[in-house]
Tab-separated table of C-alpha atoms in Angstrom:
chain	number	residue	atom	x	y	z
A	1122	UNK	CA	-18.921	19.639	-8.333
A	1123	UNK	CA	-15.517	21.350	-8.874
A	1124	UNK	CA	-15.348	21.505	-4.982
A	1125	UNK	CA	-15.442	17.561	-4.619
A	1126	UNK	CA	-12.795	17.192	-7.521
A	1127	UNK	CA	-10.562	19.429	-5.724
A	1128	UNK	CA	-11.215	18.051	-2.129
A	1129	UNK	CA	-10.204	14.196	-4.437
A	1130	UNK	CA	-6.544	15.699	-5.733
A	1131	UNK	CA	-6.056	17.147	-2.404
A	1132	UNK	CA	-6.628	13.605	-0.577
A	1133	UNK	CA	-4.619	11.814	-3.026
A	1134	UNK	CA	-1.782	13.878	-3.693
A	1135	UNK	CA	-1.372	14.211	0.175
A	1136	UNK	CA	-1.598	9.984	0.841
A	1137	UNK	CA	1.221	9.772	-1.603
A	1138	UNK	CA	3.156	11.582	0.628
A	1139	UNK	CA	2.367	9.083	3.302
A	1140	UNK	CA	2.837	6.463	0.785
A	1141	UNK	CA	6.278	7.483	0.385
A	1142	UNK	CA	7.140	6.954	4.118
A	1143	UNK	CA	5.361	3.709	4.218
A	1144	UNK	CA	7.170	2.298	1.329
A	1145	UNK	CA	10.557	2.961	2.999
A	1146	UNK	CA	9.506	1.798	5.889
A	1147	UNK	CA	8.955	-1.312	3.904
A	1148	UNK	CA	12.097	-1.029	2.027
A	1149	UNK	CA	13.820	-0.920	5.518
A	1150	UNK	CA	11.604	-3.858	6.908
A	1151	UNK	CA	12.499	-6.008	3.985
A	1152	UNK	CA	16.229	-5.452	3.882
A	1153	UNK	CA	16.586	-6.061	7.567
A	1154	UNK	CA	14.370	-9.311	7.690
A	1155	UNK	CA	13.960	-10.022	4.058
A	1156	UNK	CA	10.088	-10.575	4.465
A	1157	UNK	CA	7.277	-7.857	4.609
A	1158	UNK	CA	5.359	-10.454	7.115
A	1159	UNK	CA	4.479	-8.812	10.555
A	1160	UNK	CA	4.910	-12.117	12.014
A	1161	UNK	CA	8.702	-12.366	10.093
A	1162	UNK	CA	9.229	-8.630	11.244
A	1163	UNK	CA	7.953	-8.619	14.752
A	1164	UNK	CA	9.870	-11.608	15.801
A	1165	UNK	CA	13.453	-10.777	14.636
A	1166	UNK	CA	15.877	-9.252	16.645
A	1167	UNK	CA	16.559	-5.873	14.727
A	1168	UNK	CA	19.143	-3.246	15.198
A	1169	UNK	CA	17.699	-0.102	17.289
A	1170	UNK	CA	18.728	2.051	14.206
A	1171	UNK	CA	16.752	-0.290	11.862
A	1172	UNK	CA	13.776	-0.182	13.994
A	1173	UNK	CA	13.856	3.477	14.708
A	1174	UNK	CA	13.741	3.955	10.989
A	1175	UNK	CA	10.912	1.560	10.257
A	1176	UNK	CA	8.619	2.875	13.282
A	1177	UNK	CA	9.222	6.621	11.970
A	1178	UNK	CA	8.870	6.027	8.385
A	1179	UNK	CA	5.665	3.835	9.123
A	1180	UNK	CA	4.507	6.664	10.966
A	1181	UNK	CA	4.812	9.035	8.271
A	1182	UNK	CA	2.406	6.696	6.312
A	1183	UNK	CA	0.249	6.639	9.292
A	1184	UNK	CA	0.316	10.203	9.171
A	1185	UNK	CA	-0.926	10.535	5.637
A	1186	UNK	CA	-3.897	7.761	5.940
A	1187	UNK	CA	-5.165	8.887	9.322
A	1188	UNK	CA	-4.363	12.618	8.764
A	1189	UNK	CA	-1.968	13.465	11.555
A	1190	UNK	CA	-0.359	16.773	11.502
A	1191	UNK	CA	0.743	18.199	9.288
A	1192	UNK	CA	-0.909	15.564	6.565
A	1193	UNK	CA	-4.506	15.972	8.369
A	1194	UNK	CA	-5.429	18.937	5.645
A	1195	UNK	CA	-7.018	16.189	3.090
A	1196	UNK	CA	-9.703	14.778	5.792
A	1197	UNK	CA	-12.171	18.011	6.583
A	1198	UNK	CA	-12.143	18.637	2.733
A	1199	UNK	CA	-13.051	14.917	1.697
A	1200	UNK	CA	-16.297	15.613	3.776
A	1201	UNK	CA	-17.534	16.715	0.234
A	1202	UNK	CA	-18.227	13.441	-0.880
A	1203	UNK	CA	-21.913	11.743	0.059
A	1204	UNK	CA	-22.515	11.756	3.523
A	1205	UNK	CA	-23.034	7.813	3.743
A	1206	UNK	CA	-19.800	7.527	2.204
A	1207	UNK	CA	-17.951	10.017	5.050
A	1208	UNK	CA	-19.946	7.618	7.246
A	1209	UNK	CA	-18.191	4.129	6.199
A	1210	UNK	CA	-14.845	5.282	4.610
A	1211	UNK	CA	-13.742	8.899	6.779
A	1212	UNK	CA	-14.920	7.648	10.306
A	1213	UNK	CA	-14.832	3.519	10.205
A	1214	UNK	CA	-12.749	2.207	8.116
A	1215	UNK	CA	-10.270	3.897	5.910
A	1216	UNK	CA	-8.877	6.657	8.390
A	1217	UNK	CA	-7.905	4.138	11.061
A	1218	UNK	CA	-5.562	1.858	9.129
A	1219	UNK	CA	-2.209	4.038	10.353
A	1220	UNK	CA	-3.502	3.291	13.671
A	1221	UNK	CA	-3.750	-0.544	13.050
A	1222	UNK	CA	-0.535	-0.236	11.311
A	1223	UNK	CA	1.597	1.301	14.143
A	1224	UNK	CA	-0.204	-1.141	16.691
A	1225	UNK	CA	0.743	-4.566	14.410
A	1226	UNK	CA	4.322	-3.102	14.564
A	1227	UNK	CA	4.369	-2.377	18.219
A	1228	UNK	CA	7.454	-5.075	18.894
A	1229	UNK	CA	9.352	-2.572	16.436
A	1230	UNK	CA	7.987	0.467	18.370
A	1231	UNK	CA	9.148	-1.193	21.334
A	1232	UNK	CA	12.811	-1.786	20.330
A	1233	UNK	CA	12.761	1.735	19.141
A	1234	UNK	CA	11.663	2.983	22.454
A	1235	UNK	CA	15.311	3.501	22.915
A	1236	UNK	CA	15.291	5.943	20.529
A	1237	UNK	CA	12.735	9.135	20.610
A	1238	UNK	CA	10.139	7.276	18.191
A	1239	UNK	CA	7.743	6.583	20.509
A	1240	UNK	CA	7.854	10.090	21.980
A	1241	UNK	CA	7.419	11.520	18.320
A	1242	UNK	CA	4.499	9.187	17.898
A	1243	UNK	CA	2.702	10.309	21.045
A	1244	UNK	CA	3.533	14.094	20.617
A	1245	UNK	CA	2.076	14.467	17.335
A	1246	UNK	CA	-0.867	12.419	18.330
A	1247	UNK	CA	-1.477	14.666	21.482
A	1248	UNK	CA	-1.020	17.706	19.393
A	1249	UNK	CA	-2.849	16.673	16.678
A	1250	UNK	CA	-5.804	16.187	19.387
A	1251	UNK	CA	-5.364	19.489	21.009
A	1252	UNK	CA	-5.265	21.315	17.344
A	1253	UNK	CA	-7.728	19.613	15.269
A	1254	UNK	CA	-10.302	19.983	18.440
A	1255	UNK	CA	-9.548	23.541	18.681
A	1256	UNK	CA	-10.177	23.946	14.745
A	1257	UNK	CA	-13.327	22.311	15.195
A	1258	UNK	CA	-14.973	25.001	17.490
A	1259	UNK	CA	-14.677	27.744	14.821
A	1260	UNK	CA	-16.497	25.511	12.170
A	1261	UNK	CA	-19.827	26.305	10.784
A	1262	UNK	CA	-20.599	23.420	8.533
A	1263	UNK	CA	-21.673	20.266	10.523
A	1264	UNK	CA	-19.812	17.608	8.278
A	1265	UNK	CA	-16.599	19.801	8.786
A	1266	UNK	CA	-17.304	19.913	13.044
A	1267	UNK	CA	-17.431	15.920	12.707
A	1268	UNK	CA	-14.385	15.678	10.375
A	1269	UNK	CA	-12.221	17.520	12.535
A	1270	UNK	CA	-13.672	15.633	15.654
A	1271	UNK	CA	-12.317	12.683	13.587
A	1272	UNK	CA	-8.859	13.812	12.839
A	1273	UNK	CA	-8.995	14.831	17.106
A	1274	UNK	CA	-10.060	11.344	17.743
A	1275	UNK	CA	-7.345	9.979	15.900
A	1276	UNK	CA	-4.989	11.701	17.647
A	1277	UNK	CA	-5.917	10.360	20.927
A	1278	UNK	CA	-5.630	6.797	19.441
A	1279	UNK	CA	-1.696	7.793	18.428
A	1280	UNK	CA	-1.034	9.141	21.691
A	1281	UNK	CA	-2.360	5.890	23.189
A	1282	UNK	CA	-0.077	3.700	20.364
A	1283	UNK	CA	3.011	5.995	21.441
A	1284	UNK	CA	2.398	5.526	25.482
A	1285	UNK	CA	2.348	1.933	24.683
A	1286	UNK	CA	-1.047	1.397	25.426
A	1287	UNK	CA	-2.325	-0.687	22.401
A	1288	UNK	CA	-5.096	-2.365	23.828
A	1289	UNK	CA	-6.479	1.492	24.624
A	1290	UNK	CA	-5.874	2.420	20.677
A	1291	UNK	CA	-7.513	-0.455	19.441
A	1292	UNK	CA	-10.525	-0.154	21.857
A	1293	UNK	CA	-11.101	3.570	20.815
A	1294	UNK	CA	-10.800	3.020	17.035
A	1295	UNK	CA	-13.438	0.252	17.318
A	1296	UNK	CA	-15.925	2.425	19.488
A	1297	UNK	CA	-14.897	5.229	17.156
A	1298	UNK	CA	-15.910	3.399	13.886
A	1299	UNK	CA	-19.541	2.828	15.644
A	1300	UNK	CA	-19.941	6.720	17.237
A	1301	UNK	CA	-18.515	8.955	14.282
A	1302	UNK	CA	-20.645	6.604	11.590
A	1303	UNK	CA	-23.518	7.139	13.899
A	1304	UNK	CA	-22.864	11.037	13.813
A	1305	UNK	CA	-22.380	11.141	10.115
A	1306	UNK	CA	-25.561	9.485	9.226
A	1307	UNK	CA	-27.676	11.708	11.910
A	1308	UNK	CA	-25.872	14.598	9.997
A	1309	UNK	CA	-26.799	13.209	6.691
A	1310	UNK	CA	-30.769	13.001	8.136
A	1311	UNK	CA	-30.248	16.725	9.194
A	1312	UNK	CA	-28.880	17.888	6.138
A	1313	UNK	CA	-31.596	16.274	4.060
A	1314	UNK	CA	-34.240	17.715	6.568
A	1315	UNK	CA	-32.812	20.862	6.125
A	1316	UNK	CA	-32.934	20.957	2.253
A	1317	UNK	CA	-29.504	20.276	1.814
A	1318	UNK	CA	-27.945	23.443	4.660
A	1319	UNK	CA	-25.013	22.628	6.135
A	1320	UNK	CA	-24.263	25.753	7.945
A	1321	UNK	CA	-24.976	25.321	11.504
A	1322	UNK	CA	-25.791	28.704	12.286
A	1323	UNK	CA	-29.429	28.004	10.408
A	1324	UNK	CA	-30.309	25.002	12.565
A	1325	UNK	CA	-31.678	26.527	15.637
A	1326	UNK	CA	-34.751	25.307	17.326
A	1327	UNK	CA	-34.369	21.795	15.992
């Protein structure tokens, strides 16, 4: 379908923007400690300025992959794919990679706490959670409601990361993988039962 091809292009371009930030974070990390190993990066005393640069550029990468403001635009359109694919990739595995990245580099974020880096992560996460939930209220496509819900839940995870609540962020990441995948599979069952109708306004009395 042309709509699915267009959605694929949008996802590709948006994620390349995130990759630009991630690559810069890798360059800063390698320049500072001559390694890209998490244990080496987290175990070295790097300067506050370098830590802030690594944290913020890694967060740009996380925003691209985990659909945070302003790079969230690809995720709702990615629902053009088959529903089981949505359940696996866009609920459980791929979009949570950014949350894992920021949690894994927690010691760097802690050094950067002397700057505004954690506040930026938490602020964008909170803004994304509120914004996406508000947009979801106005959607009529059952899968787009779940897509914006995913963006909102990811915002909560980044709010937790920026607040230093790493355990809460990973806990919600794991639980979200289960409940959102089940919601997607349930919506696929409803869509199939409705003969490929996705407009929720036509789903009364189910």
